[in-house]
Short mmCIF file of C-alpha atoms in Angstrom, two decimals:
data_model
loop_
_atom_site.label_atom_id
_atom_site.label_comp_id
_atom_site.label_asym_id
_atom_site.label_seq_id
_atom_site.Cartn_x
_atom_site.Cartn_y
_atom_site.Cartn_z
CA MET A 158 -11.08 -45.14 -7.23
CA GLY A 159 -8.21 -45.61 -4.89
CA ASN A 160 -5.91 -43.63 -7.17
CA ARG A 161 -8.23 -40.90 -7.97
CA LYS A 162 -6.54 -37.46 -7.50
CA LYS A 163 -7.75 -35.33 -4.77
CA LYS A 164 -9.54 -32.21 -6.08
CA ILE A 165 -8.89 -28.72 -4.81
CA LEU A 166 -11.37 -26.11 -5.83
CA LEU A 167 -9.98 -22.40 -5.60
CA ILE A 168 -12.76 -19.68 -5.48
CA ASN A 169 -12.76 -15.89 -5.88
CA PRO A 170 -16.10 -15.08 -4.34
CA ILE A 171 -18.24 -11.87 -5.45
CA ILE A 172 -21.04 -10.49 -3.34
CA GLN A 173 -23.95 -11.35 -5.53
CA TYR A 174 -26.48 -8.42 -4.60
CA ARG A 175 -23.87 -6.02 -5.73
CA LYS A 176 -22.55 -7.89 -8.75
CA GLY A 177 -24.05 -5.41 -11.19
CA PHE A 178 -22.11 -2.46 -9.48
CA SER A 179 -18.72 -4.33 -9.47
CA VAL A 180 -17.40 -2.58 -12.69
CA GLY A 181 -14.01 -3.57 -13.66
CA ARG A 182 -13.80 -6.38 -10.82
CA GLY A 183 -13.41 -9.09 -13.61
CA THR A 184 -11.09 -7.16 -15.80
CA GLN A 185 -7.90 -8.75 -14.27
CA ALA A 186 -7.09 -12.50 -13.72
CA PRO A 187 -7.02 -13.36 -10.06
CA LEU A 188 -3.26 -13.68 -9.65
CA GLY A 189 -3.19 -14.99 -6.28
CA LEU A 190 -5.33 -17.98 -7.04
CA GLY A 191 -3.12 -18.82 -10.17
CA ILE A 192 -0.10 -18.76 -7.78
CA ILE A 193 -1.66 -21.05 -5.24
CA ALA A 194 -2.67 -23.39 -8.16
CA ALA A 195 1.04 -23.41 -9.36
CA LEU A 196 2.38 -24.18 -6.01
CA THR A 197 -0.07 -27.17 -5.95
CA PRO A 198 1.67 -30.58 -6.72
CA SER A 199 0.49 -32.48 -9.80
CA ASP A 200 -0.84 -35.29 -7.90
CA PHE A 201 -4.09 -32.88 -7.11
CA ASP A 202 -6.49 -31.68 -9.60
CA VAL A 203 -7.03 -28.04 -9.29
CA GLU A 204 -9.75 -25.80 -10.59
CA ILE A 205 -10.34 -22.04 -10.35
CA LEU A 206 -13.95 -20.85 -9.98
CA ASP A 207 -14.15 -16.86 -10.18
CA GLU A 208 -17.68 -15.72 -9.39
CA VAL A 209 -17.06 -12.65 -11.63
CA HIS A 210 -17.25 -14.66 -14.78
CA ASP A 211 -18.44 -18.16 -13.47
CA THR A 212 -21.86 -18.95 -12.16
CA PHE A 213 -21.33 -20.65 -8.81
CA GLU A 214 -22.48 -24.12 -8.35
CA LEU A 215 -21.66 -26.57 -5.60
CA LYS A 216 -19.00 -28.58 -7.39
CA ASP A 217 -17.35 -31.80 -5.98
CA ALA A 218 -14.14 -31.02 -4.18
CA ASP A 219 -11.92 -32.48 -1.44
CA LEU A 220 -10.57 -29.26 -0.36
CA VAL A 221 -11.87 -25.66 -1.03
CA GLY A 222 -9.54 -22.62 -0.93
CA LEU A 223 -11.18 -19.14 -0.84
CA THR A 224 -9.67 -15.54 -0.95
CA SER A 225 -11.20 -12.39 -0.26
CA PHE A 226 -10.99 -8.62 0.62
CA THR A 227 -13.23 -7.30 3.25
CA PHE A 228 -15.94 -6.26 0.91
CA ASN A 229 -16.56 -9.85 -0.49
CA VAL A 230 -15.70 -11.75 2.75
CA PRO A 231 -19.61 -12.39 3.73
CA ARG A 232 -19.81 -14.20 0.39
CA ALA A 233 -16.79 -16.19 1.04
CA TYR A 234 -18.15 -17.11 4.53
CA GLU A 235 -21.49 -18.01 2.76
CA ILE A 236 -19.72 -20.35 0.17
CA ALA A 237 -17.59 -21.87 3.10
CA SER A 238 -20.83 -22.72 5.09
CA MET A 239 -22.09 -24.65 2.11
CA TYR A 240 -18.96 -26.86 1.68
CA ARG A 241 -18.46 -27.41 5.46
CA ALA A 242 -22.22 -28.57 5.75
CA LYS A 243 -21.11 -31.32 3.20
CA GLY A 244 -18.00 -32.21 5.37
CA ILE A 245 -15.55 -30.72 2.93
CA PRO A 246 -12.81 -28.59 4.68
CA VAL A 247 -12.37 -24.86 3.71
CA VAL A 248 -9.24 -22.84 3.73
CA LEU A 249 -9.47 -18.88 3.61
CA GLY A 250 -6.48 -16.76 2.55
CA GLY A 251 -6.05 -13.05 1.54
CA ILE A 252 -5.92 -9.75 3.32
CA HIS A 253 -8.96 -9.97 5.30
CA ALA A 254 -8.18 -13.39 6.66
CA SER A 255 -4.72 -12.15 7.47
CA MET A 256 -6.00 -9.31 9.44
CA MET A 257 -9.01 -10.81 11.04
CA PRO A 258 -8.01 -14.65 11.65
CA ASP A 259 -10.23 -15.17 14.60
CA GLU A 260 -13.27 -14.11 12.75
CA ALA A 261 -12.54 -15.98 9.62
CA LEU A 262 -12.00 -19.28 11.82
CA GLU A 263 -15.60 -18.88 12.95
CA TYR A 264 -16.68 -19.74 9.30
CA VAL A 265 -13.66 -21.94 7.88
CA ASP A 266 -11.58 -24.79 9.00
CA SER A 267 -8.15 -23.04 8.46
CA VAL A 268 -6.69 -19.76 7.58
CA VAL A 269 -3.45 -18.65 5.90
CA ILE A 270 -2.03 -15.38 7.38
CA GLY A 271 0.13 -13.61 5.12
CA GLU A 272 1.89 -14.90 2.01
CA ALA A 273 1.10 -18.29 1.20
CA GLU A 274 3.98 -19.62 -0.79
CA SER A 275 5.97 -20.80 2.19
CA VAL A 276 3.22 -22.76 3.73
CA TRP A 277 0.89 -24.12 1.09
CA ASN A 278 2.54 -27.38 0.71
CA VAL A 279 2.71 -27.85 4.50
CA LEU A 280 -1.00 -27.33 4.68
CA LEU A 281 -1.61 -29.98 1.82
CA SER A 282 0.51 -32.43 3.71
CA ASP A 283 -1.48 -31.73 6.87
CA PHE A 284 -4.85 -32.12 4.74
CA LEU A 285 -3.76 -35.45 3.27
CA ALA A 286 -2.96 -36.55 6.89
CA ASN A 287 -6.41 -35.23 8.10
CA SER A 288 -4.61 -32.94 10.46
CA LEU A 289 -5.28 -29.41 9.34
CA LYS A 290 -4.22 -26.59 11.70
CA LYS A 291 -6.37 -23.53 12.53
CA LYS A 292 -3.68 -21.12 11.38
CA TYR A 293 -0.84 -21.09 8.87
CA PHE A 294 1.68 -18.26 9.22
CA GLY A 295 3.41 -17.26 5.97
CA GLU A 296 7.06 -16.16 5.75
CA TYR A 297 8.58 -13.45 3.59
CA LEU A 298 10.48 -15.26 0.85
CA ASP A 299 12.85 -14.08 -1.53
CA MET A 300 11.11 -13.25 -4.96
CA GLY A 301 13.69 -15.04 -7.01
CA ASN A 302 12.33 -18.19 -8.77
CA SER A 303 8.76 -17.05 -7.76
CA PRO A 304 6.06 -19.67 -9.05
CA GLN A 305 4.39 -18.47 -12.44
CA PRO A 306 0.62 -18.54 -12.21
CA ARG A 307 -1.41 -21.48 -13.87
CA LEU A 308 -2.51 -19.57 -16.89
CA ASP A 309 -4.42 -22.58 -18.27
CA LEU A 310 -6.84 -22.38 -15.29
CA PHE A 311 -7.92 -18.82 -15.95
CA SER A 312 -10.99 -17.81 -17.81
CA ALA A 313 -10.51 -16.35 -21.22
CA LYS A 314 -12.85 -13.52 -20.54
CA TYR A 315 -10.44 -11.30 -18.57
CA GLN A 316 -9.21 -8.15 -20.15
CA SER A 317 -5.70 -8.04 -18.48
CA ALA A 318 -3.11 -10.39 -17.38
CA THR A 319 -1.67 -9.74 -14.00
CA VAL A 320 2.09 -9.68 -13.15
CA GLN A 321 3.76 -8.91 -9.86
CA THR A 322 7.56 -7.74 -10.02
CA THR A 323 7.96 -6.71 -6.43
CA ARG A 324 6.30 -7.06 -2.92
CA GLY A 325 6.54 -4.84 0.21
CA CYS A 326 6.79 -1.15 1.27
CA PRO A 327 8.59 0.87 3.69
CA MET A 328 6.30 3.80 3.71
CA ASP A 329 3.82 2.46 6.13
CA CYS A 330 1.11 4.97 5.30
CA ASP A 331 -1.53 4.65 8.15
CA PHE A 332 -4.51 3.80 5.70
CA CYS A 333 -2.53 1.12 3.72
CA SER A 334 -2.40 -2.60 4.44
CA VAL A 335 0.64 -3.35 2.14
CA THR A 336 3.26 -3.03 4.85
CA LEU A 337 1.33 -5.15 7.39
CA PHE A 338 0.69 -7.87 4.72
CA ASN A 339 3.90 -7.94 2.68
CA GLY A 340 6.52 -6.33 4.87
CA ARG A 341 8.55 -3.07 5.05
CA LYS A 342 11.13 -4.25 2.70
CA TYR A 343 10.90 -4.06 -0.95
CA ARG A 344 11.49 -7.56 -2.43
CA GLU A 345 12.25 -7.71 -6.33
CA ARG A 346 11.92 -10.47 -8.71
CA PRO A 347 14.76 -10.86 -11.15
CA VAL A 348 13.79 -8.77 -14.34
CA ALA A 349 14.58 -11.56 -16.70
CA GLU A 350 11.97 -13.84 -14.90
CA VAL A 351 9.36 -11.28 -15.05
CA LEU A 352 9.99 -10.77 -18.77
CA ASP A 353 9.83 -14.51 -19.27
CA GLU A 354 6.36 -14.62 -17.67
CA ILE A 355 5.00 -11.82 -19.53
CA GLN A 356 6.43 -13.36 -22.90
CA LYS A 357 4.51 -16.67 -22.09
CA ASN A 358 1.28 -14.84 -21.30
CA ASP A 359 -0.29 -13.96 -24.64
CA LYS A 360 -3.82 -14.83 -23.28
CA TYR A 361 -5.12 -11.30 -22.83
CA PRO A 362 -4.79 -7.92 -24.69
CA GLN A 363 -3.51 -6.01 -21.74
CA LEU A 364 -1.27 -6.30 -18.81
CA PHE A 365 -1.70 -4.94 -15.27
CA PHE A 366 1.44 -4.69 -13.09
CA VAL A 367 0.00 -5.39 -9.56
CA ASP A 368 2.92 -3.90 -7.72
CA ASP A 369 1.85 -1.25 -5.29
CA ASN A 370 5.00 0.75 -6.36
CA ILE A 371 6.42 -0.24 -9.66
CA VAL A 372 9.42 2.05 -9.04
CA ASN A 373 10.44 1.57 -5.42
CA ASN A 374 12.96 3.44 -3.23
CA SER A 375 16.17 1.60 -3.63
CA LYS A 376 19.23 3.15 -5.16
CA ASN A 377 18.72 0.96 -8.25
CA ALA A 378 15.21 1.38 -8.78
CA GLN A 379 15.13 3.70 -11.67
CA LYS A 380 17.60 1.48 -13.41
CA ARG A 381 15.61 -1.61 -12.76
CA ALA A 382 12.45 -0.19 -13.93
CA ILE A 383 14.04 0.93 -17.19
CA SER A 384 15.61 -2.49 -17.60
CA LEU A 385 12.00 -4.12 -17.35
CA PHE A 386 10.51 -1.74 -19.61
CA LYS A 387 13.29 -1.75 -22.28
CA GLY A 388 13.40 -5.52 -22.03
CA MET A 389 9.68 -5.46 -22.97
CA VAL A 390 10.65 -3.56 -25.96
CA ASP A 391 13.76 -5.54 -26.86
CA ARG A 392 11.66 -8.89 -26.71
CA GLY A 393 8.90 -7.37 -28.94
CA ILE A 394 6.39 -7.96 -26.13
CA GLN A 395 5.02 -4.44 -25.74
CA LYS A 396 1.19 -4.45 -24.87
CA PRO A 397 -0.92 -1.82 -23.23
CA TRP A 398 -0.41 -1.64 -19.61
CA PHE A 399 -1.60 0.01 -16.38
CA GLY A 400 0.44 0.13 -13.16
CA GLN A 401 0.84 1.93 -9.78
CA ALA A 402 3.53 4.04 -8.57
CA SER A 403 4.37 6.89 -5.97
CA LEU A 404 5.33 10.44 -6.95
CA ASN A 405 8.91 9.35 -7.53
CA ILE A 406 8.25 7.64 -10.79
CA VAL A 407 8.64 11.08 -12.42
CA ASP A 408 12.04 11.74 -11.03
CA ASN A 409 13.81 10.24 -14.12
CA GLU A 410 12.04 10.89 -17.37
CA GLU A 411 13.87 7.86 -18.79
CA VAL A 412 11.80 5.83 -16.67
CA LEU A 413 8.51 7.33 -18.15
CA LYS A 414 9.90 7.29 -21.72
CA TRP A 415 10.66 3.43 -21.55
CA ALA A 416 7.41 3.01 -19.68
CA ASN A 417 5.40 4.31 -22.48
CA LYS A 418 7.55 2.63 -25.00
CA SER A 419 6.72 -0.69 -23.55
CA GLY A 420 3.03 0.10 -23.50
CA CYS A 421 2.15 2.15 -20.36
CA TYR A 422 -1.01 4.10 -20.82
CA MET A 423 -1.89 4.91 -17.13
CA ILE A 424 -0.42 4.91 -13.65
CA LEU A 425 -2.38 5.14 -10.50
CA THR A 426 -0.58 7.61 -8.11
CA GLY A 427 -1.86 8.22 -4.58
CA PHE A 428 -2.32 12.00 -4.04
CA GLU A 429 -4.87 11.44 -1.14
CA SER A 430 -5.19 15.02 -0.07
CA GLU A 431 -4.07 18.37 -1.23
CA LYS A 432 -3.81 19.64 2.54
CA VAL A 433 -0.86 19.13 4.74
CA ASP A 434 -2.76 18.41 7.89
CA GLY A 435 -4.62 15.73 5.87
CA LEU A 436 -1.27 14.18 4.78
CA GLU A 437 -0.03 14.25 8.23
CA THR A 438 -3.03 12.18 9.73
CA ILE A 439 -2.20 9.40 7.46
CA SER A 440 1.71 9.55 7.64
CA LYS A 441 2.00 10.15 3.85
CA ARG A 442 5.55 11.02 4.19
CA ARG A 443 6.67 10.99 0.47
CA ASN A 444 3.87 13.51 -0.38
CA LEU A 445 4.78 15.57 2.75
CA LYS A 446 8.48 15.77 1.69
CA ARG A 447 7.80 16.74 -1.97
CA GLY A 448 4.74 19.05 -1.07
CA VAL A 449 1.45 19.01 -2.68
CA GLY A 450 2.44 21.54 -5.30
CA PHE A 451 4.45 18.85 -6.83
CA TYR A 452 1.27 16.95 -7.92
CA GLU A 453 0.77 19.03 -10.80
CA GLN A 454 4.53 18.31 -11.69
CA VAL A 455 3.82 14.60 -11.62
CA ILE A 456 0.67 14.93 -14.01
CA LYS A 457 2.59 17.22 -16.37
CA LYS A 458 5.56 14.91 -16.86
CA MET A 459 3.29 11.78 -17.29
CA HIS A 460 1.36 13.68 -20.04
CA LYS A 461 4.53 14.74 -21.59
CA HIS A 462 5.28 11.08 -22.04
CA HIS A 463 1.60 10.37 -23.07
CA ILE A 464 0.82 8.56 -19.81
CA ALA A 465 -2.67 9.21 -18.18
CA THR A 466 -2.74 9.73 -14.38
CA LEU A 467 -5.20 7.96 -12.24
CA GLY A 468 -5.38 10.05 -9.05
CA ALA A 469 -6.35 8.56 -5.82
CA TYR A 470 -7.77 10.75 -3.22
CA ILE A 471 -9.34 10.16 0.25
CA PHE A 472 -12.44 11.81 1.54
CA GLY A 473 -13.12 11.57 5.31
CA LEU A 474 -9.75 11.93 6.73
CA ASP A 475 -9.67 12.47 10.49
CA SER A 476 -8.72 16.22 10.04
CA ASP A 477 -11.37 16.78 7.36
CA THR A 478 -13.95 19.17 8.03
CA GLU A 479 -17.11 19.60 5.83
CA GLN A 480 -15.36 22.63 4.11
CA ASP A 481 -12.22 20.39 3.53
CA ILE A 482 -14.22 17.76 1.56
CA ILE A 483 -15.78 20.57 -0.59
CA ASP A 484 -12.41 21.95 -1.26
CA ARG A 485 -10.93 18.60 -2.15
CA TYR A 486 -13.83 18.06 -4.54
CA GLN A 487 -13.23 21.47 -6.37
CA TYR A 488 -9.27 20.74 -6.29
CA VAL A 489 -9.77 17.46 -8.15
CA LYS A 490 -12.32 19.01 -10.47
CA ASN A 491 -9.94 21.76 -11.51
CA SER A 492 -6.91 19.62 -11.60
CA ARG A 493 -5.25 18.03 -14.77
CA VAL A 494 -5.74 14.36 -13.53
CA ASP A 495 -7.36 12.09 -15.87
CA VAL A 496 -9.23 9.55 -13.98
CA MET A 497 -10.24 9.67 -10.14
CA GLN A 498 -10.15 7.02 -7.48
CA LEU A 499 -12.16 8.46 -4.46
#
């Protein structure tokens, strides 16, 4: 028994009373937990439990790691209390814990603030020494040689593999957490490393690029995007994929051409509001610079290359009157956008 490996249980919690309403929540493999598992040394046993597909049970563990957004953090706290009652330490990471660490520490033993890659092994060393700290602060690391997720630990029930090729965003829109969590600088993974990861990942029929902006602002952004998409074609690893991008994705139609050739069928774009004062209240600078009249050009160019547009809109901006909300509804209804996120 003295040689028994320590067991780490990584959990993605889901609010139980809303489980029937969580449409699509389980379609993508939980990339963050897969990366944490990949960072964990082989002298630990690691298991991933995702409540989307797995029925929760109080499994044996020496250390429990939870991740959560704000919408499901109450369930994370609930699970944490069960394990702490058994004397098992619990660590919480993710966007909510990073923004509200002191609240989280009322329910868990340790909080990872920010990106975990730089601190996970430090945390594990402290755990083995029975000296876990309350807070661990992640640093922004270069994305070269990023750990590839432990695909073997993921359920086979997901619809899409998840891949990240960049982190960070300089836009700093008021409503968005990306800059706070991942920083103002775009950090790019080498394209060859991304292609290697996609090539290994044949477990799921689709692919979701989780980048907040698959074509960033740098001078070489369009060239890099084409290199990625063309690389998928050249390697014969095209599969249906969905991603996210700003209005600049349509600046170079070669980007759209190769995106579609590689399998892209839909892009989420943040339109947010069709009114200048609405965009000003959230510092949506790129949309203000292009003008709301440019939205139709975005949709038109995407359609030209057989890519659907998932338009994201915000209702209840600080400047919104009741009439603004009615007008936005009519605007979206009359637009050529294919899918709406409201």
